[in-house]
Short mmCIF file of C-alpha atoms in Angstrom, two decimals:
data_model
loop_
_atom_site.label_atom_id
_atom_site.label_comp_id
_atom_site.label_asym_id
_atom_site.label_seq_id
_atom_site.Cartn_x
_atom_site.Cartn_y
_atom_site.Cartn_z
CA MET A 1 -14.39 -18.67 -2.93
CA ILE A 2 -13.13 -15.77 -4.97
CA LYS A 3 -12.16 -15.89 -8.56
CA LYS A 4 -13.23 -12.71 -10.40
CA ILE A 5 -11.57 -9.53 -9.32
CA ALA A 6 -12.71 -5.80 -9.75
CA VAL A 7 -10.33 -2.53 -9.35
CA ILE A 8 -11.80 1.22 -8.50
CA GLY A 9 -9.38 3.22 -9.98
CA ALA A 10 -6.66 3.16 -12.30
CA GLY A 11 -4.13 5.81 -10.47
CA THR A 12 -1.17 5.43 -8.26
CA MET A 13 -2.06 2.38 -6.17
CA GLY A 14 -5.75 0.81 -8.13
CA HIS A 15 -3.45 -0.17 -11.20
CA GLY A 16 -0.66 -1.77 -9.21
CA ILE A 17 -3.59 -3.53 -7.54
CA ALA A 18 -4.55 -4.78 -10.85
CA GLU A 19 -1.61 -5.88 -11.95
CA THR A 20 -0.33 -8.23 -8.65
CA PHE A 21 -4.62 -10.35 -8.81
CA ALA A 22 -3.86 -10.33 -12.45
CA LEU A 23 0.13 -11.72 -12.17
CA TYR A 24 -1.40 -14.48 -10.18
CA GLY A 25 -4.44 -16.05 -12.47
CA TYR A 26 -7.00 -13.78 -11.36
CA SER A 27 -9.87 -11.94 -13.87
CA VAL A 28 -9.47 -8.27 -13.36
CA ASN A 29 -11.61 -5.39 -14.46
CA LEU A 30 -10.02 -2.20 -14.11
CA PHE A 31 -12.06 1.03 -13.90
CA ASP A 32 -11.67 4.41 -14.14
CA VAL A 33 -13.58 6.90 -15.18
CA ASN A 34 -10.73 8.36 -17.42
CA THR A 35 -9.76 6.76 -20.61
CA GLU A 36 -6.40 7.73 -20.77
CA VAL A 37 -6.17 7.55 -17.44
CA LEU A 38 -6.75 3.56 -17.90
CA ASN A 39 -4.59 3.36 -21.87
CA LYS A 40 -1.63 5.08 -19.09
CA ALA A 41 -2.90 2.27 -16.41
CA LYS A 42 -1.80 -0.37 -19.44
CA GLU A 43 0.82 1.16 -20.57
CA LEU A 44 2.19 1.59 -16.66
CA ILE A 45 1.49 -2.63 -15.60
CA ARG A 46 3.43 -3.75 -18.86
CA GLU A 47 6.64 -1.12 -17.69
CA GLU A 48 6.06 -2.83 -14.64
CA LEU A 49 5.69 -6.18 -15.47
CA SER A 50 8.78 -6.14 -18.21
CA PHE A 51 11.19 -4.79 -15.76
CA MET A 52 10.28 -7.93 -13.14
CA ALA A 53 10.92 -9.90 -16.12
CA ALA A 54 13.80 -8.00 -16.42
CA GLU A 55 15.09 -9.08 -12.97
CA GLU A 56 14.41 -12.93 -13.88
CA TYR A 57 11.41 -12.29 -10.70
CA ILE A 58 8.58 -13.76 -13.56
CA SER A 59 8.72 -14.90 -17.06
CA ALA A 60 8.33 -13.54 -20.01
CA ALA A 61 5.76 -15.31 -20.75
CA ASP A 62 4.15 -13.78 -17.97
CA VAL A 63 4.17 -10.51 -19.23
CA GLU A 64 1.40 -11.17 -22.15
CA ALA A 65 -1.33 -13.46 -19.61
CA THR A 66 -1.11 -11.09 -17.23
CA LEU A 67 -2.18 -8.01 -19.77
CA GLU A 68 -4.43 -10.51 -21.29
CA ARG A 69 -6.53 -10.77 -18.06
CA ILE A 70 -6.84 -7.21 -17.01
CA GLU A 71 -9.86 -6.09 -18.71
CA THR A 72 -10.33 -1.93 -18.83
CA SER A 73 -13.56 -0.23 -18.30
CA THR A 74 -15.53 3.40 -17.93
CA ASP A 75 -18.84 1.79 -17.78
CA MET A 76 -18.12 0.64 -13.57
CA ALA A 77 -21.48 -1.46 -13.61
CA LYS A 78 -20.64 -3.45 -16.51
CA ALA A 79 -17.17 -3.63 -14.68
CA VAL A 80 -18.44 -4.82 -11.22
CA GLU A 81 -21.38 -6.44 -12.52
CA ASP A 82 -20.64 -10.47 -12.27
CA ARG A 83 -17.36 -10.01 -9.44
CA ASP A 84 -16.84 -11.97 -6.57
CA PHE A 85 -14.09 -9.48 -5.38
CA VAL A 86 -14.29 -5.48 -6.00
CA ILE A 87 -11.76 -2.68 -4.35
CA GLU A 88 -11.64 0.78 -4.92
CA ALA A 89 -8.59 2.88 -5.13
CA ALA A 90 -10.42 7.00 -5.48
CA PRO A 91 -9.28 9.19 -4.25
CA GLU A 92 -8.90 10.14 -0.15
CA LYS A 93 -12.72 12.18 0.13
CA MET A 94 -15.11 10.76 2.31
CA GLU A 95 -18.17 12.02 0.47
CA LEU A 96 -16.33 10.18 -2.29
CA LYS A 97 -15.84 7.11 -0.90
CA GLN A 98 -19.56 7.18 0.75
CA GLN A 99 -21.30 8.09 -2.88
CA LEU A 100 -18.40 5.03 -4.59
CA LEU A 101 -19.32 2.82 -1.59
CA LYS A 102 -23.61 2.60 -2.02
CA SER A 103 -23.33 2.70 -5.68
CA LEU A 104 -20.89 -0.26 -5.39
CA ASP A 105 -23.47 -2.13 -3.07
CA GLU A 106 -26.28 -1.46 -5.82
CA LEU A 107 -24.25 -2.64 -8.81
CA ALA A 108 -22.18 -6.06 -7.52
CA PRO A 109 -23.68 -8.73 -6.73
CA LYS A 110 -25.10 -9.86 -3.73
CA ASP A 111 -22.20 -11.33 -1.74
CA ALA A 112 -19.68 -10.03 -3.30
CA PHE A 113 -17.10 -8.30 -1.01
CA LEU A 114 -16.55 -4.82 -1.28
CA ALA A 115 -13.20 -3.22 -0.11
CA THR A 116 -11.50 -0.11 0.64
CA ASN A 117 -7.75 0.54 -0.21
CA THR A 118 -8.42 3.69 2.32
CA SER A 119 -5.69 4.38 5.31
CA SER A 120 -6.69 7.84 6.66
CA LEU A 121 -11.12 7.77 7.09
CA PRO A 122 -13.18 5.81 9.63
CA PHE A 123 -14.46 2.96 8.30
CA ALA A 124 -17.80 3.07 9.83
CA GLU A 125 -18.91 6.44 8.51
CA MET A 126 -17.22 5.07 5.18
CA CYS A 127 -20.04 2.52 5.09
CA ALA A 128 -22.74 4.97 6.99
CA LEU A 129 -25.33 4.35 3.51
CA LEU A 130 -24.66 1.20 3.15
CA GLY A 131 -27.39 -1.57 4.34
CA GLU A 132 -26.42 -4.18 7.53
CA ASP A 133 -25.58 -6.66 5.09
CA ARG A 134 -23.28 -5.38 3.23
CA LYS A 135 -21.85 -4.29 6.26
CA LYS A 136 -20.69 -7.52 6.92
CA ARG A 137 -19.00 -7.99 3.52
CA THR A 138 -16.97 -4.76 3.03
CA MET A 139 -13.78 -4.05 4.90
CA VAL A 140 -10.73 -2.05 4.45
CA ASN A 141 -8.02 -4.10 2.87
CA HIS A 142 -5.14 -1.24 2.44
CA TRP A 143 -2.03 -2.06 0.25
CA TYR A 144 1.85 -0.63 0.48
CA ASN A 145 3.18 1.15 -2.43
CA PRO A 146 4.42 -0.22 -4.73
CA ALA A 147 1.66 -2.46 -4.70
CA HIS A 148 2.80 -4.41 -6.94
CA LEU A 149 6.36 -5.17 -5.44
CA MET A 150 5.34 -4.61 -0.87
CA PRO A 151 4.00 -7.25 0.28
CA LEU A 152 1.86 -5.88 3.12
CA VAL A 153 -2.11 -5.37 3.12
CA GLU A 154 -3.54 -4.69 6.50
CA LEU A 155 -7.25 -6.00 6.68
CA SER A 156 -9.94 -4.37 8.77
CA PHE A 157 -11.29 -6.91 11.72
CA PHE A 158 -13.55 -4.30 13.19
CA GLY A 159 -16.63 -5.88 14.56
CA ASN A 160 -19.00 -6.08 11.54
CA MET A 161 -17.26 -8.82 9.69
CA PRO A 162 -17.68 -12.54 10.62
CA LYS A 163 -14.37 -14.16 10.83
CA GLU A 164 -15.05 -17.26 8.46
CA LEU A 165 -15.28 -13.89 5.89
CA TYR A 166 -12.46 -12.29 7.27
CA GLU A 167 -10.45 -15.99 6.33
CA GLU A 168 -11.58 -15.98 3.10
CA VAL A 169 -10.47 -12.77 1.88
CA ALA A 170 -6.82 -13.49 3.99
CA THR A 171 -6.89 -16.56 2.07
CA LEU A 172 -7.05 -14.35 -1.33
CA TYR A 173 -4.23 -12.48 -0.34
CA ALA A 174 -1.97 -15.33 0.73
CA SER A 175 -3.02 -16.60 -2.71
CA VAL A 176 -0.77 -13.75 -4.58
CA GLU A 177 2.23 -13.91 -1.87
CA LYS A 178 0.51 -11.32 0.74
CA GLN A 179 1.03 -10.73 4.11
CA THR A 180 -1.83 -9.42 5.99
CA ALA A 181 -1.71 -8.15 9.56
CA LYS A 182 -5.45 -7.98 10.96
CA VAL A 183 -6.29 -4.36 12.43
CA LEU A 184 -8.76 -4.87 15.54
CA LYS A 185 -9.44 -0.86 15.57
CA ASP A 186 -10.70 1.72 13.15
CA VAL A 187 -7.42 4.17 13.83
CA PRO A 188 -6.25 6.70 11.27
CA GLY A 189 -3.60 5.49 9.46
CA LEU A 190 -3.92 1.31 11.40
CA ILE A 191 -0.60 0.18 12.00
CA ALA A 192 1.80 0.48 9.29
CA ASN A 193 1.84 4.19 8.44
CA ARG A 194 1.70 5.11 11.96
CA ILE A 195 4.87 2.95 12.46
CA GLN A 196 6.02 4.48 9.68
CA GLN A 197 5.24 8.50 10.64
CA GLY A 198 6.81 7.62 13.95
CA VAL A 199 10.21 6.98 12.16
CA ALA A 200 10.01 9.74 10.15
CA ARG A 201 9.47 12.47 12.18
CA GLU A 202 12.60 11.86 14.66
CA ALA A 203 13.87 11.62 10.69
CA PHE A 204 13.43 15.00 10.07
CA SER A 205 13.91 16.34 13.28
CA LEU A 206 17.20 15.44 12.93
CA ILE A 207 17.90 17.48 9.49
CA GLU A 208 16.72 20.49 11.03
CA LYS A 209 18.52 20.39 14.26
CA GLY A 210 21.35 19.56 12.63
CA ILE A 211 22.23 16.21 13.91
CA ALA A 212 23.41 14.88 10.46
CA GLU A 213 22.85 15.47 6.82
CA PRO A 214 20.10 13.26 4.74
CA SER A 215 22.14 10.82 3.52
CA ASP A 216 23.94 9.83 6.87
CA ILE A 217 20.37 9.59 8.05
CA ASP A 218 19.36 7.32 5.90
CA ILE A 219 22.60 5.33 5.98
CA ALA A 220 21.67 5.21 9.50
CA LEU A 221 18.19 3.84 9.13
CA LYS A 222 19.35 1.40 6.28
CA PHE A 223 22.09 -0.28 7.92
CA GLY A 224 20.93 0.45 11.52
CA PRO A 225 17.14 -0.40 12.42
CA ALA A 226 16.05 -1.16 8.88
CA PHE A 227 18.46 -3.98 8.25
CA ARG A 228 17.28 -5.86 11.10
CA TYR A 229 13.41 -4.92 10.31
CA ALA A 230 13.44 -6.80 6.67
CA THR A 231 13.26 -9.63 8.72
CA THR A 232 12.44 -9.33 12.39
CA GLY A 233 9.44 -6.98 13.61
CA GLN A 234 10.18 -4.24 16.68
CA LEU A 235 8.62 -6.70 19.58
CA GLU A 236 10.81 -9.46 18.32
CA VAL A 237 13.83 -6.82 18.57
CA ALA A 238 12.56 -5.60 21.74
CA ASP A 239 12.58 -9.55 23.26
CA PHE A 240 15.85 -10.03 21.91
CA GLY A 241 17.54 -7.26 23.45
CA GLY A 242 16.25 -7.38 26.61
CA LEU A 243 13.42 -5.08 27.29
CA ASP A 244 14.58 -4.43 30.52
CA ILE A 245 17.69 -2.43 28.10
CA TRP A 246 14.76 -0.99 25.89
CA CYS A 247 12.88 0.32 29.34
CA VAL A 248 16.21 1.90 30.51
CA VAL A 249 16.82 3.43 26.93
CA GLY A 250 13.35 4.69 26.41
CA ASP A 251 13.42 6.81 30.01
CA ASN A 252 16.62 8.39 28.72
CA LEU A 253 15.64 9.41 24.80
CA LEU A 254 11.95 9.58 24.46
CA LYS A 255 12.20 12.99 26.41
CA VAL A 256 14.83 15.04 24.22
CA MET A 257 13.62 13.09 21.28
CA ASP A 258 10.48 15.27 18.95
CA ASN A 259 6.74 15.08 19.95
CA SER A 260 5.53 17.08 17.66
CA THR A 261 1.82 16.25 16.44
CA GLU A 262 1.92 18.12 13.03
CA ALA A 263 4.02 18.03 10.30
CA ASN A 264 7.72 19.12 10.16
CA PRO A 265 8.17 23.01 9.62
CA MET A 266 10.99 22.20 7.17
CA LEU A 267 8.83 19.70 5.31
CA ARG A 268 6.38 22.12 4.47
CA GLU A 269 8.47 24.25 3.44
CA LYS A 270 9.96 22.27 0.98
CA VAL A 271 6.52 21.28 -0.69
CA SER A 272 6.01 25.45 -0.34
CA GLU A 273 8.69 25.56 -2.62
CA GLY A 274 8.00 22.81 -4.65
CA LYS A 275 10.36 20.42 -3.81
CA LEU A 276 8.50 17.39 -3.95
CA GLY A 277 11.44 14.83 -3.91
CA LEU A 278 11.23 12.52 -7.14
CA LYS A 279 8.56 13.66 -8.69
CA SER A 280 9.86 17.18 -8.81
CA GLY A 281 13.10 16.89 -9.33
CA GLU A 282 14.22 17.93 -6.31
CA GLY A 283 13.64 16.59 -2.34
CA PHE A 284 15.88 15.74 -0.14
CA PHE A 285 18.04 15.08 -2.61
CA LYS A 286 18.20 15.93 -6.50
CA TYR A 287 16.58 13.68 -9.22
CA PRO A 288 18.61 14.99 -12.54
CA PRO A 289 15.22 14.92 -15.21
CA GLU A 290 17.66 12.40 -17.44
CA GLU A 291 18.49 10.45 -14.66
CA VAL A 292 15.06 9.63 -13.22
CA ALA A 293 14.03 6.42 -14.89
CA ALA A 294 17.33 5.04 -14.12
CA ILE A 295 16.43 6.03 -10.25
CA ARG A 296 13.36 4.79 -10.18
CA ASN A 297 14.35 1.22 -12.13
CA LYS A 298 17.08 1.04 -8.90
CA PHE A 299 14.39 1.57 -6.41
CA MET A 300 12.06 -1.09 -8.27
CA GLY A 301 14.89 -3.48 -8.45
CA ARG A 302 16.35 -3.21 -4.75
CA LEU A 303 12.64 -4.43 -3.58
CA ILE A 304 12.45 -7.32 -5.69
CA HIS A 305 15.92 -8.19 -4.96
CA GLN A 306 14.59 -8.08 -1.79
CA LEU A 307 11.05 -9.84 -2.13
CA LYS A 308 13.21 -12.74 -3.60
CA ALA A 309 15.21 -12.82 0.25
CA SER A 310 11.80 -12.64 2.17
CA ARG A 311 10.85 -16.09 0.64
CA LYS A 312 13.05 -17.59 2.90
CA TYR A 313 10.87 -16.04 5.80
CA ILE A 314 7.55 -16.04 4.40
#
């Protein structure tokens, strides 16, 4: 039974993964090579937990209790030496991931699970330096950002791991109220990111062609398809609408929709101009520096409210 967790990497995803497991009572060791990153991670975790308490998603007592369950370390050997489950959230670089998994194989207990948060690197290549026994206990566990709020975790089931071990990990995620999607083939992007990129490609194309302003495209998505998607999957939507109708509409629309195989030129131009979104103050919309904190909290608040509502459907 999995009781002790180690998270390798305390950045955007790693701190949220550690926060989630600790919130639900697990002992968590959070490792990073940079002490400053670890300190910032603990501060951010406190801020996020405090906001969740203010939104009445957790209690005020949960904030301190969660923080007490997280130990930070710059010593990877110490961080993983007694852990049952180790998940890495390092940058998406193949050689780095390979060497990291190799080190974790050597440092973690032989019966510990090793997991990677990757969504874009080939799993088999990542595991190239691992022995056959460890490969049976290694898998992709892809979280969605922000990790402490988004309910989805994609789990690989690529043939290297026995079913009973997969189920043990799935049970772990059920205990922290995550919904798991089993991915049967090792493909770039897994499931959710591929679907999301398909939606984004058409949204960017609609702006590029002058069909609608960014705000109206987001309105159409939020109060149209995405309104249903909060509680209903695409395949269920298709069944309810009638597959015959979806077939006819597909024949009419798909041939005139964007089918590009690389990022939209408009998107690339914004990147070259330094308009990166919230983190730079402007993307498709503008974010005045004095309003960024409030904008971020409003975004997080919407997710928390949706989490509360979604408990009825899970």
